[in-house]
Every structure is written in structure tokens, then in C-alpha cells.
Short mmCIF file of C-alpha atoms and ligand atoms in Angstrom, two decimals:
data_model
loop_
_atom_site.label_atom_id
_atom_site.label_comp_id
_atom_site.label_asym_id
_atom_site.label_seq_id
_atom_site.Cartn_x
_atom_site.Cartn_y
_atom_site.Cartn_z
CA MET A 1 88.22 58.99 52.14
CA PRO A 2 84.43 58.86 51.43
CA ALA A 3 82.80 62.25 50.74
CA ILE A 4 81.08 63.81 53.76
CA GLN A 5 77.27 63.62 53.54
CA ARG A 6 76.10 67.25 54.02
CA ASN A 7 73.41 68.05 56.56
CA MET A 8 70.98 70.47 54.86
CA ASP A 9 68.84 71.15 57.95
CA PRO A 10 68.14 74.92 57.84
CA LYS A 11 68.41 75.13 61.63
CA LYS A 12 71.41 74.77 63.91
CA CYS A 13 71.55 71.73 66.14
CA PRO A 14 70.01 73.14 69.36
CA MET A 15 72.32 73.72 72.32
CA PRO A 16 71.36 71.66 75.39
CA SER A 17 70.98 73.99 78.36
CA GLN A 18 69.77 74.15 81.96
CA ASP A 19 66.07 74.82 82.51
CA PRO A 20 65.52 78.60 83.05
CA ASN A 21 63.74 78.09 86.39
CA VAL A 22 66.56 75.94 87.70
CA ARG A 23 69.47 77.92 86.33
CA ASN A 24 68.24 81.27 87.66
CA LYS A 25 69.00 79.94 91.14
CA ASN A 26 72.50 78.60 90.51
CA PHE A 27 75.78 79.84 89.05
CA LYS A 28 76.53 76.75 86.95
CA GLU A 29 76.99 77.14 83.21
CA VAL A 30 73.72 77.73 81.33
CA ALA A 31 74.70 76.08 78.03
CA LEU A 32 75.80 72.47 78.46
CA GLY A 33 77.67 72.00 75.17
CA TYR A 34 77.29 69.63 72.22
CA THR A 35 77.88 65.90 72.38
CA ALA A 36 80.32 64.48 69.80
CA GLU A 37 77.38 63.31 67.69
CA MET A 38 75.72 66.74 67.73
CA ALA A 39 79.04 68.40 66.82
CA VAL A 40 79.62 66.11 63.84
CA ASN A 41 76.04 66.70 62.63
CA GLU A 42 76.37 70.45 62.95
CA ALA A 43 79.77 70.41 61.23
CA LYS A 44 78.16 68.62 58.28
CA ARG A 45 75.97 71.73 57.74
CA CYS A 46 79.11 73.60 56.58
CA LEU A 47 79.32 73.85 52.78
CA GLN A 48 83.12 74.29 52.82
CA CYS A 49 82.75 77.45 50.70
CA LYS A 50 85.84 78.15 48.59
CA ASN A 51 85.79 81.88 49.41
CA HIS A 52 84.89 81.18 53.09
CA PRO A 53 83.10 84.50 53.91
CA CYS A 54 82.81 83.38 57.56
CA ARG A 55 86.55 83.77 57.97
CA SER A 56 86.48 87.49 57.11
CA GLY A 57 84.16 87.97 60.11
CA CYS A 58 86.65 86.52 62.58
CA PRO A 59 88.99 89.10 64.16
CA VAL A 60 91.64 86.43 64.80
CA ASP A 61 91.30 84.86 61.32
CA ILE A 62 90.56 81.29 62.33
CA ASP A 63 90.52 78.82 59.40
CA ILE A 64 86.83 78.14 60.03
CA PRO A 65 86.07 75.70 57.20
CA GLY A 66 89.37 73.97 57.98
CA PHE A 67 88.54 73.22 61.61
CA ILE A 68 84.90 72.39 60.83
CA ALA A 69 85.96 69.87 58.14
CA LYS A 70 88.00 68.06 60.80
CA VAL A 71 85.01 68.01 63.17
CA ALA A 72 82.82 66.56 60.38
CA GLU A 73 85.42 63.80 59.97
CA GLY A 74 85.36 63.17 63.73
CA ASP A 75 89.04 64.14 64.06
CA PHE A 76 88.59 66.53 66.99
CA GLU A 77 92.27 66.86 67.90
CA ALA A 78 93.13 67.89 64.32
CA ALA A 79 90.29 70.45 64.57
CA TYR A 80 91.86 71.76 67.79
CA GLN A 81 95.23 72.15 66.12
CA VAL A 82 93.64 74.30 63.39
CA LEU A 83 91.87 76.43 66.00
CA SER A 84 94.85 76.91 68.26
CA ALA A 85 97.03 78.07 65.36
CA SER A 86 94.97 81.31 65.39
CA SER A 87 93.36 81.58 68.82
CA ALA A 88 95.00 81.45 72.24
CA LEU A 89 91.61 81.08 73.95
CA PRO A 90 89.24 78.97 71.82
CA ALA A 91 87.17 77.67 74.76
CA VAL A 92 86.56 81.30 75.73
CA CYS A 93 85.75 82.58 72.22
CA GLY A 94 83.38 79.70 71.53
CA ARG A 95 81.40 80.86 74.55
CA VAL A 96 81.51 84.65 74.57
CA CYS A 97 82.16 85.88 71.01
CA PRO A 98 79.22 87.79 69.53
CA GLN A 99 79.24 85.28 66.66
CA GLU A 100 76.01 86.57 65.16
CA ASN A 101 77.80 89.81 64.25
CA GLN A 102 81.09 88.16 63.34
CA CYS A 103 81.85 84.77 61.77
CA GLU A 104 78.26 83.48 61.82
CA GLY A 105 76.95 86.82 60.58
CA LYS A 106 78.82 86.15 57.31
CA CYS A 107 78.00 82.43 56.94
CA ILE A 108 76.33 81.49 53.65
CA ARG A 109 74.00 79.05 55.43
CA GLY A 110 72.56 82.07 57.24
CA ILE A 111 70.98 83.38 54.00
CA LYS A 112 68.24 80.74 53.81
CA GLY A 113 68.25 79.50 57.38
CA GLU A 114 70.47 79.62 60.43
CA PRO A 115 74.22 79.96 60.02
CA VAL A 116 76.51 77.09 60.94
CA GLY A 117 77.01 77.07 64.73
CA ILE A 118 80.67 78.05 64.45
CA GLY A 119 80.95 79.22 68.06
CA ARG A 120 79.28 76.08 69.40
CA LEU A 121 81.66 73.90 67.37
CA GLU A 122 84.65 75.91 68.55
CA ARG A 123 83.56 75.45 72.14
CA PHE A 124 83.03 71.72 71.61
CA VAL A 125 86.50 71.23 70.11
CA ALA A 126 88.28 73.25 72.82
CA ASP A 127 86.41 71.39 75.58
CA TRP A 128 87.08 68.03 73.95
CA HIS A 129 90.82 68.82 73.81
CA ARG A 130 90.90 69.99 77.43
CA GLU A 131 89.15 66.83 78.64
CA ASN A 132 90.96 64.29 76.45
CA VAL A 133 94.45 65.47 75.55
CA HIS A 134 97.08 65.96 78.21
CA THR A 135 100.30 66.27 76.22
CA PRO A 136 102.78 68.53 78.03
CA VAL A 137 103.53 71.78 76.20
CA THR A 138 107.15 72.28 75.14
CA PRO A 139 108.19 75.92 75.36
CA PRO A 140 109.88 77.15 72.15
CA ALA A 141 113.64 77.93 72.11
CA PRO A 142 114.26 81.40 73.57
CA ASN A 143 115.18 84.11 71.06
CA GLY A 144 116.90 86.27 73.68
CA HIS A 145 114.41 89.17 73.67
CA LYS A 146 112.17 90.41 76.51
CA VAL A 147 108.70 91.93 76.14
CA ALA A 148 106.42 93.26 78.90
CA VAL A 149 102.65 93.05 78.65
CA ILE A 150 100.49 95.18 80.93
CA GLY A 151 97.22 93.48 81.79
CA ALA A 152 96.34 89.76 81.83
CA GLY A 153 92.96 90.13 80.11
CA PRO A 154 92.11 88.67 76.69
CA SER A 155 94.24 91.13 74.73
CA GLY A 156 97.32 90.79 76.93
CA LEU A 157 97.03 87.00 77.12
CA THR A 158 96.74 86.73 73.33
CA ALA A 159 99.75 88.97 72.66
CA ALA A 160 101.76 87.13 75.33
CA GLY A 161 100.89 83.71 73.85
CA ASP A 162 101.79 84.72 70.30
CA LEU A 163 105.09 86.30 71.39
CA ALA A 164 105.99 83.34 73.60
CA LYS A 165 105.44 80.97 70.66
CA LEU A 166 108.02 83.04 68.76
CA GLY A 167 110.57 82.55 71.55
CA TYR A 168 110.18 85.89 73.40
CA LYS A 169 110.53 85.98 77.17
CA VAL A 170 107.21 87.56 78.07
CA THR A 171 106.21 88.92 81.47
CA ILE A 172 102.62 89.99 82.05
CA PHE A 173 102.05 92.56 84.81
CA GLU A 174 98.52 92.23 86.20
CA ALA A 175 97.00 94.69 88.68
CA LEU A 176 94.62 92.18 90.29
CA HIS A 177 95.58 89.13 92.34
CA VAL A 178 94.57 86.72 89.57
CA ALA A 179 95.10 86.71 85.81
CA GLY A 180 92.25 86.77 83.30
CA GLY A 181 91.00 90.37 83.47
CA VAL A 182 87.38 90.71 82.40
CA LEU A 183 87.21 86.94 81.80
CA MET A 184 87.63 86.48 85.56
CA TYR A 185 86.07 89.55 87.14
CA GLY A 186 83.45 90.53 84.57
CA ILE A 187 81.85 87.60 82.77
CA PRO A 188 79.85 85.44 85.18
CA GLU A 189 80.56 81.80 85.90
CA PHE A 190 77.25 80.76 84.30
CA ARG A 191 78.46 82.10 80.93
CA LEU A 192 82.16 81.32 81.25
CA PRO A 193 83.29 78.90 83.97
CA LYS A 194 86.46 80.17 85.62
CA ASP A 195 88.25 76.81 85.56
CA ILE A 196 88.17 77.03 81.75
CA VAL A 197 89.84 80.44 81.84
CA GLN A 198 92.35 79.13 84.37
CA THR A 199 93.23 76.17 82.11
CA GLU A 200 93.91 78.52 79.21
CA ILE A 201 96.09 80.71 81.46
CA ASP A 202 97.97 77.63 82.70
CA GLY A 203 98.63 76.76 79.04
CA LEU A 204 100.33 80.14 78.57
CA ARG A 205 102.41 79.65 81.69
CA ALA A 206 103.51 76.28 80.30
CA LEU A 207 104.68 78.14 77.19
CA GLY A 208 107.02 80.11 79.44
CA VAL A 209 104.94 83.28 80.03
CA ASP A 210 105.54 84.81 83.49
CA ILE A 211 102.52 86.44 85.11
CA GLU A 212 103.24 88.90 87.93
CA THR A 213 100.01 89.64 89.80
CA ASN A 214 99.31 92.57 92.19
CA MET A 215 101.48 94.73 89.93
CA VAL A 216 99.79 98.04 89.25
CA ILE A 217 101.86 99.58 86.50
CA GLY A 218 101.96 103.32 87.05
CA LYS A 219 102.17 102.77 90.83
CA VAL A 220 104.55 99.88 91.59
CA LEU A 221 106.62 100.35 88.42
CA THR A 222 106.38 102.72 85.47
CA ILE A 223 106.75 101.92 81.79
CA ASP A 224 110.01 103.91 81.78
CA GLU A 225 111.36 101.64 84.54
CA LEU A 226 110.26 98.50 82.68
CA MET A 227 112.06 99.66 79.54
CA GLY A 228 115.03 101.06 81.47
CA GLU A 229 116.39 99.17 84.43
CA TYR A 230 114.28 96.03 83.80
CA GLY A 231 115.45 95.71 80.20
CA PHE A 232 112.16 95.09 78.36
CA GLU A 233 112.62 95.97 74.69
CA ALA A 234 108.94 96.54 73.99
CA VAL A 235 105.77 96.98 76.03
CA TYR A 236 102.21 96.08 75.08
CA ILE A 237 99.61 98.03 77.06
CA ALA A 238 96.44 95.95 77.40
CA SER A 239 95.15 97.42 80.61
CA GLY A 240 91.51 97.45 79.50
CA ALA A 241 88.80 99.91 80.45
CA GLY A 242 87.98 99.50 84.10
CA LEU A 243 86.74 102.95 85.06
CA PRO A 244 82.94 102.86 85.42
CA ARG A 245 80.64 105.61 84.20
CA PHE A 246 77.77 107.00 86.24
CA MET A 247 74.78 109.12 85.20
CA GLY A 248 75.46 112.14 87.39
CA ILE A 249 71.92 112.10 88.85
CA PRO A 250 71.05 112.91 92.50
CA GLY A 251 71.37 109.99 94.92
CA GLU A 252 74.03 108.02 93.07
CA SER A 253 76.27 107.89 96.15
CA LEU A 254 73.61 106.21 98.32
CA LYS A 255 74.21 102.81 99.91
CA GLY A 256 72.87 100.20 97.49
CA VAL A 257 74.11 101.87 94.29
CA TYR A 258 76.84 99.85 92.58
CA SER A 259 78.74 100.15 89.35
CA ALA A 260 78.29 96.93 87.35
CA ASN A 261 82.07 96.54 87.55
CA GLU A 262 82.05 96.48 91.34
CA TYR A 263 78.97 94.25 91.52
CA LEU A 264 80.32 91.71 89.03
CA THR A 265 83.79 91.74 90.61
CA ARG A 266 82.27 90.93 94.00
CA VAL A 267 80.25 88.10 92.49
CA ASN A 268 82.63 86.63 89.91
CA LEU A 269 86.10 87.23 91.23
CA MET A 270 85.46 87.28 94.96
CA LYS A 271 82.67 84.66 94.81
CA ALA A 272 80.40 86.71 97.07
CA TYR A 273 77.59 84.23 96.44
CA LEU A 274 79.37 81.44 98.34
CA PRO A 275 78.57 81.21 102.06
CA ASP A 276 82.27 81.25 103.02
CA SER A 277 83.23 84.24 100.82
CA ARG A 278 84.90 87.07 102.73
CA THR A 279 83.50 89.63 100.28
CA PRO A 280 80.00 90.81 101.17
CA ILE A 281 77.24 91.67 98.74
CA GLN A 282 73.86 93.19 99.48
CA LYS A 283 70.97 90.72 99.66
CA SER A 284 68.47 92.59 97.52
CA ARG A 285 64.71 92.41 97.22
CA ALA A 286 64.30 94.43 94.03
CA VAL A 287 67.13 95.48 91.72
CA ALA A 288 67.27 97.92 88.81
CA VAL A 289 70.16 97.51 86.38
CA VAL A 290 70.54 100.64 84.28
CA GLY A 291 71.87 99.95 80.76
CA GLY A 292 71.19 97.56 77.90
CA GLY A 293 74.50 95.90 77.02
CA ASN A 294 75.90 92.48 77.83
CA VAL A 295 77.29 93.76 81.12
CA ALA A 296 73.79 94.88 82.13
CA MET A 297 72.41 91.42 81.28
CA ASP A 298 75.20 89.77 83.29
CA ALA A 299 74.56 91.97 86.34
CA ALA A 300 70.79 91.41 86.17
CA ARG A 301 71.16 87.63 85.86
CA CYS A 302 73.61 87.59 88.80
CA ALA A 303 71.18 89.62 90.93
CA LYS A 304 68.42 87.10 90.18
CA ARG A 305 70.70 84.21 91.14
CA LEU A 306 71.57 85.99 94.38
CA GLY A 307 67.90 85.78 95.33
CA ALA A 308 66.33 89.11 94.31
CA GLU A 309 62.56 88.70 93.83
CA THR A 310 62.37 91.34 91.11
CA VAL A 311 65.11 92.41 88.71
CA TYR A 312 64.58 95.14 86.12
CA ILE A 313 66.67 96.16 83.14
CA VAL A 314 66.06 99.88 82.80
CA TYR A 315 67.00 101.12 79.33
CA ARG A 316 66.25 104.44 77.69
CA ARG A 317 65.70 103.08 74.17
CA GLY A 318 63.47 100.17 72.99
CA MET A 319 63.95 96.38 72.87
CA ALA A 320 65.08 96.61 69.24
CA GLU A 321 67.92 98.96 70.21
CA LEU A 322 69.34 96.90 73.09
CA PRO A 323 73.08 96.59 72.41
CA ALA A 324 73.36 93.22 74.22
CA ARG A 325 73.61 89.98 72.24
CA LYS A 326 70.19 88.62 71.28
CA GLU A 327 71.00 85.32 72.99
CA GLU A 328 71.81 87.09 76.26
CA VAL A 329 68.56 89.10 76.13
CA GLU A 330 66.59 85.91 75.47
CA HIS A 331 68.31 84.11 78.34
CA ALA A 332 67.61 87.03 80.67
CA GLU A 333 63.93 87.09 79.67
CA GLU A 334 63.62 83.32 80.17
CA GLU A 335 65.10 83.70 83.65
CA GLY A 336 62.48 86.23 84.66
CA ILE A 337 64.27 89.57 84.22
CA ILE A 338 61.76 92.37 83.55
CA PHE A 339 62.66 94.80 80.76
CA LYS A 340 61.62 98.39 81.43
CA THR A 341 62.61 99.91 78.13
CA LEU A 342 62.01 103.51 77.04
CA THR A 343 62.65 104.39 80.69
CA ASN A 344 65.36 106.53 82.24
CA PRO A 345 66.15 107.18 85.93
CA VAL A 346 66.39 110.81 87.01
CA GLU A 347 66.92 110.44 90.76
CA VAL A 348 67.81 107.72 93.27
CA LEU A 349 65.61 107.97 96.38
CA ALA A 350 66.89 107.47 99.94
CA ASP A 351 65.27 105.90 102.99
CA GLU A 352 65.88 107.19 106.53
CA ASN A 353 69.19 105.24 106.73
CA GLY A 354 70.68 106.65 103.54
CA CYS A 355 69.98 103.45 101.59
CA VAL A 356 68.23 103.15 98.23
CA ARG A 357 64.43 102.93 98.58
CA GLY A 358 63.52 103.49 94.95
CA MET A 359 64.18 105.64 91.95
CA THR A 360 62.29 108.26 90.04
CA CYS A 361 62.15 107.48 86.35
CA VAL A 362 60.76 109.16 83.26
CA GLU A 363 59.30 107.51 80.19
CA MET A 364 61.06 108.11 76.89
CA GLU A 365 60.09 108.07 73.23
CA LEU A 366 62.35 107.74 70.23
CA GLY A 367 62.99 110.74 67.97
CA GLU A 368 65.22 111.19 64.91
CA PRO A 369 68.50 109.22 64.61
CA ASP A 370 71.49 110.78 66.39
CA ALA A 371 75.19 110.74 65.41
CA SER A 372 75.40 107.02 66.30
CA GLY A 373 72.61 106.28 63.78
CA ARG A 374 70.27 105.16 66.57
CA ARG A 375 67.03 107.00 67.27
CA ARG A 376 67.49 109.60 69.97
CA PRO A 377 65.54 109.01 73.20
CA ILE A 378 63.40 112.01 74.22
CA VAL A 379 61.72 112.51 77.59
CA LYS A 380 57.90 112.25 77.54
CA GLN A 381 56.64 115.29 79.40
CA GLY A 382 54.77 114.57 82.66
CA SER A 383 55.71 110.87 82.63
CA GLU A 384 57.56 110.70 85.98
CA PHE A 385 56.98 107.61 88.09
CA GLU A 386 58.63 105.81 90.99
CA LEU A 387 60.19 102.36 90.72
CA ASP A 388 60.34 100.40 93.96
CA VAL A 389 63.89 99.02 94.24
CA ASP A 390 66.47 98.66 97.02
CA THR A 391 69.51 98.20 94.76
CA MET A 392 70.64 100.00 91.66
CA ILE A 393 73.44 98.80 89.39
CA MET A 394 74.89 101.19 86.82
CA ALA A 395 75.94 99.37 83.64
CA LEU A 396 76.60 102.38 81.46
CA GLY A 397 80.00 101.46 80.05
CA THR A 398 83.56 102.01 81.20
CA SER A 399 86.57 104.09 80.20
CA PRO A 400 90.31 103.34 80.44
CA ASN A 401 91.89 104.02 83.81
CA PRO A 402 94.08 107.16 83.56
CA LEU A 403 96.97 105.74 85.65
CA ILE A 404 99.22 104.49 82.84
CA ARG A 405 98.87 107.46 80.55
CA SER A 406 99.41 109.89 83.43
CA THR A 407 102.67 108.16 84.44
CA THR A 408 104.08 107.65 80.95
CA PRO A 409 105.50 110.86 79.47
CA GLY A 410 104.85 111.24 75.74
CA LEU A 411 101.99 108.70 75.61
CA ASP A 412 99.14 110.36 73.72
CA ALA A 413 95.50 109.74 74.60
CA ASP A 414 92.23 111.17 73.27
CA LYS A 415 89.64 113.17 75.21
CA HIS A 416 87.99 109.92 76.43
CA GLY A 417 91.30 108.72 77.89
CA CYS A 418 91.82 106.08 75.19
CA ILE A 419 95.45 105.62 74.15
CA ILE A 420 96.07 106.78 70.58
CA THR A 421 97.79 104.33 68.22
CA ASP A 422 98.92 104.84 64.65
CA GLY A 423 96.80 102.02 63.22
CA PRO A 424 95.87 98.38 63.69
CA ASP A 425 99.39 97.31 64.73
CA GLY A 426 98.97 99.35 67.92
CA LEU A 427 102.12 101.50 67.94
CA THR A 428 101.62 104.45 70.31
CA SER A 429 103.33 107.84 70.29
CA ARG A 430 106.24 106.21 72.20
CA PRO A 431 108.70 104.01 70.26
CA PHE A 432 108.41 100.31 71.10
CA VAL A 433 105.31 100.95 73.22
CA TYR A 434 102.18 99.36 71.75
CA ALA A 435 98.61 99.36 73.00
CA GLY A 436 95.39 97.56 72.10
CA GLY A 437 92.05 96.28 73.28
CA ASP A 438 89.74 98.35 75.45
CA ALA A 439 92.63 100.66 76.53
CA VAL A 440 92.54 101.96 72.92
CA THR A 441 88.95 101.43 71.78
CA GLY A 442 87.08 101.90 75.07
CA ALA A 443 84.93 98.98 76.25
CA ALA A 444 84.42 96.55 73.34
CA THR A 445 84.34 92.77 72.92
CA VAL A 446 86.72 90.04 74.06
CA ILE A 447 87.42 88.92 70.51
CA LEU A 448 88.25 92.42 69.24
CA ALA A 449 90.67 92.79 72.15
CA MET A 450 92.21 89.45 71.21
CA GLY A 451 92.49 90.52 67.56
CA ALA A 452 94.34 93.65 68.69
CA GLY A 453 96.69 91.52 70.81
CA LYS A 454 97.50 89.37 67.78
CA GLU A 455 98.24 92.37 65.58
CA ALA A 456 100.42 93.97 68.25
CA ALA A 457 102.40 90.74 68.75
CA LYS A 458 103.15 90.63 65.01
CA ALA A 459 104.17 94.30 65.01
CA ILE A 460 106.38 93.94 68.10
CA ASP A 461 108.14 90.92 66.59
CA LYS A 462 108.72 92.82 63.33
CA ALA A 463 110.03 95.94 65.12
CA ILE A 464 112.43 93.95 67.32
CA ARG A 465 113.72 91.92 64.37
CA GLU A 466 114.23 95.12 62.33
CA LYS A 467 116.10 96.71 65.24
CA ASP A 468 118.24 93.58 65.48
CA GLY A 469 118.94 93.66 61.76
CA ALA A 470 119.94 97.33 61.95
CA GLN A 471 122.54 96.67 64.66
FE1 LIG B 5 83.82 83.17 65.40
FE2 LIG B 5 84.90 84.21 67.56
FE3 LIG B 5 85.60 81.79 66.82
FE4 LIG B 5 86.37 83.88 65.36
S1 LIG B 5 86.99 83.42 67.45
S2 LIG B 5 85.53 81.97 64.60
S3 LIG B 5 84.60 85.26 65.62
S4 LIG B 5 83.58 82.41 67.50
FE1 LIG B 6 80.96 76.83 56.19
FE2 LIG B 6 79.35 78.95 56.51
FE3 LIG B 6 81.97 79.28 56.31
FE4 LIG B 6 80.59 78.49 54.16
S1 LIG B 6 80.42 80.48 55.20
S2 LIG B 6 82.57 77.70 54.87
S3 LIG B 6 79.02 77.25 55.15
S4 LIG B 6 80.90 78.19 57.96
#
């Protein structure tokens, strides 16, 4: 085979995307994806490093140079096979992974230019496979063991897929009426189209994974019942972190104050933006989203698409400290979101009907670094001002829901409600009960949750085989 001609362009092949002034009025995907030619060109930027530092930045250990080499050769199906050996959801990861802090953050090409567009290539390959290959999946031979997974989000889906490939009979118990967790209710359609998530879930079903929806574990059934009368030999708790945090300031219970979780669920899961949706959402004139993470960006961009004239991100630190991905901040700015940084709300103001009519804010300045290493925001004396808004969305992070730990005797959790595990394999204080993802770490990223699901699947398989061997 002739040697691949490397592409030494210091910049990534740009991603085609919708015009900002068009896309901020629709819910269609912002990034349009590479063509085959763009993908091959970008893949040729990879130097095929022997020590592949990029790979150490991937929580699910994808053979990155391996799949990129196949793209450079134009063998996209072979590239997909490399990807799918490590990732159950490549079309999702290629879109929502914070690549700049993970695989791409370690790429050698990033030293003197831009890193290889690993995420963009992953997305291209997964999309190409979905559109071009329709081979039916053959479920593996059953190994006679049953495992329950609680939660059909990225961590639960990953663990379920890996266990099913090993022959386990896996049942996922999902509290909502659809599977997908945060991929369905949290991340908006314009970043992650729901039919892509659905295709990946259908792929797991084809592998033999059962998904029981509307099953709130801790209410309908307990973990003791699953492991007792229902005969599951191990349980993986991947119930996420769905309990929103609020600021505790006056006026937070007024009409027009939402948690980002509620707001995004109404928009993404219940499609409140469609004229025939049965789930209402407030038509806002001016919206303040409090927080600076990806969820805050998502909520602000949804509010803009729902027709709000003015949308603010209100964040108590500066632009440099925003925890959201740089790309998401740039997209939000392009779409007309106004960043009010070094600003903190202290009160939500009511009109005569008990609805939000504005909020009182204070200006902040940054002091010495705090325990997190970030500079501590300090209130500027006498800086109070009013911000004219009729909707406020709190995007201040989430904690795990207490239901499972409160109904499972002997399951240890820390003071934040996160389940305690004995290390990366996710074993909890209860034998054969594992946990991972946001239920253990608090709200984190999709890919870290998937990495935890992978580790737990390996550990569950090992524990069940050891138990078998001991009998
Ligand atoms: Fe990078 Fe995420 Fe893909 Fe891993 S899964 S290679 S971190 S984009
Ligand atoms: Fe390719 Fe970058 Fe990984 Fe090297 S570090 S193998 S250039 S993706």
C-alpha cells in the first residue's frame, strides 16, 4: 500500500456549520459534519505517533491513531470497527466530549498548531456507519448470568453494552419514559440530535439489552428486591445527578424561575418548542441564566431559540474562569447571548402577579485563589443594580437524587449524597453493587460517566466469574 501523504496544515479542517443568525432561531444541529474528503484530509494530519499520547486522554481508551489511520485510507467501516471496540456511543462522544481537555488536549499536533480533530473524525465515522451500513447485530451467546443497571444515561448504557457483549442478560431500569438520560433530557437537539441517541440505544437493544422505562428504583422496586426475588447477581447504579441546586436567595420560588434541569427537560425531552407539544414553557422576553458551565450555555441558547429578545449569562467570575467548553461559549456569543460576568444575583424581584420582573445583582471582583485554585469572587461594595428580566434559569450544578441510597441499607454515601466506591472499578459498600458516573462523582461529563461504566462492567464480569469459579 502506498505511504499516506501527511497533511502538515497547522489548523484543523474547519467544521461546516449553520450561520449564527439562522441557527439561533431553529433547533437543528449547529455543526453539519465533515464530508468524506474533509475527513480524509484531517486524518492525514495525524502523525501516527508511536507512543500515542492522545490515547491517554481518552477515558474509554479508544485506539485513536488506529481509527484515524483507517480514515486516512478511506476505509471508514474499518475505522468504525476500531471505534466501536472501545465506545458504545461514538456518534455521541464525537459531538459532546470536551476533547480539548481530553484526547485533543494531549495531541502532539497541538504543540505547534491545532490538534488533530479527533472528535470531528469520530463523529464523521459514526455518522458514516449509521447512514451506510445496515448489517443486523447478532446478540452474543448467553452466559447464563443476569445483571441490573439503574439508569439509561451514558454510564448505564455503556456498562450495559459491554456486559451484553460478554453474554450477560442485562436489564436497564430507567426512571423516565425514554432511555438516554442526560443525552435525551439535558443536551439540546442542536448539539446532539435525538435520533442519533435513539439509534445508539436501538443498537444496544439489538444486542439483547432490555430497557424497562418508568421504573423508579427506590419506589417501584428496591435494590434488595432486584437482587433477591428478581435474581440479579450484580447491580450497577448509574442514576446520575438530577437534583438541581439553587442559590437560596429571596424570590427563588417566584413564577418564572426554573432550574436548568426543568427548563432543558421541557425543551429537549418534551419538545416544548413544537406547536403541538403538550408541555408548556414560558414565552420569555428577557432571560437570565445563572451559571457558567455547559448546562448554562445550553439553557441560554435554548431560550434564544424560543424567541427571547435578550438572554444573559450571569456568572460571578470572569470570562477566563467560565467552566463551559470554549467552543460552547463561542457559539453562544455568536448567537447573541450577552455575558454578564463578575455579576451575582442577590434577589429575584416580583411583579404584582408573583412573576419575575427582574433581579437585583451585585458586581464582583476576583480575590486570592480559593480551595479549588480559582480566584475567589468578592462583592464590590455599593455595586447593586437591577437587571430587567422576566425569566431566571438556575444552572448551578446538580447533586445525586437521595432515593436510591435512602432505600438501600448499607450503601454508603458522602455528605454531598454521592455514593462512595472503593476505587475506579466502582464497588460500593454492598457486595455485588457497583456505582459510577454522576451518582458517584456529582455532575461531570458524559465521557467520564462512560469511562466509569466501562470499568464497572469489567469489574462486574470479574466478580461474577470469580464467584462462579469458587462454587
Ligand atoms: Fe476523544 Fe471522547 Fe473520542 Fe475519547 S471518546 S477519543 S475523549 S472524543
Ligand atoms: Fe495522531 Fe495526535 Fe495521536 Fe499523534 S497525538 S497519534 S498526531 S492524534
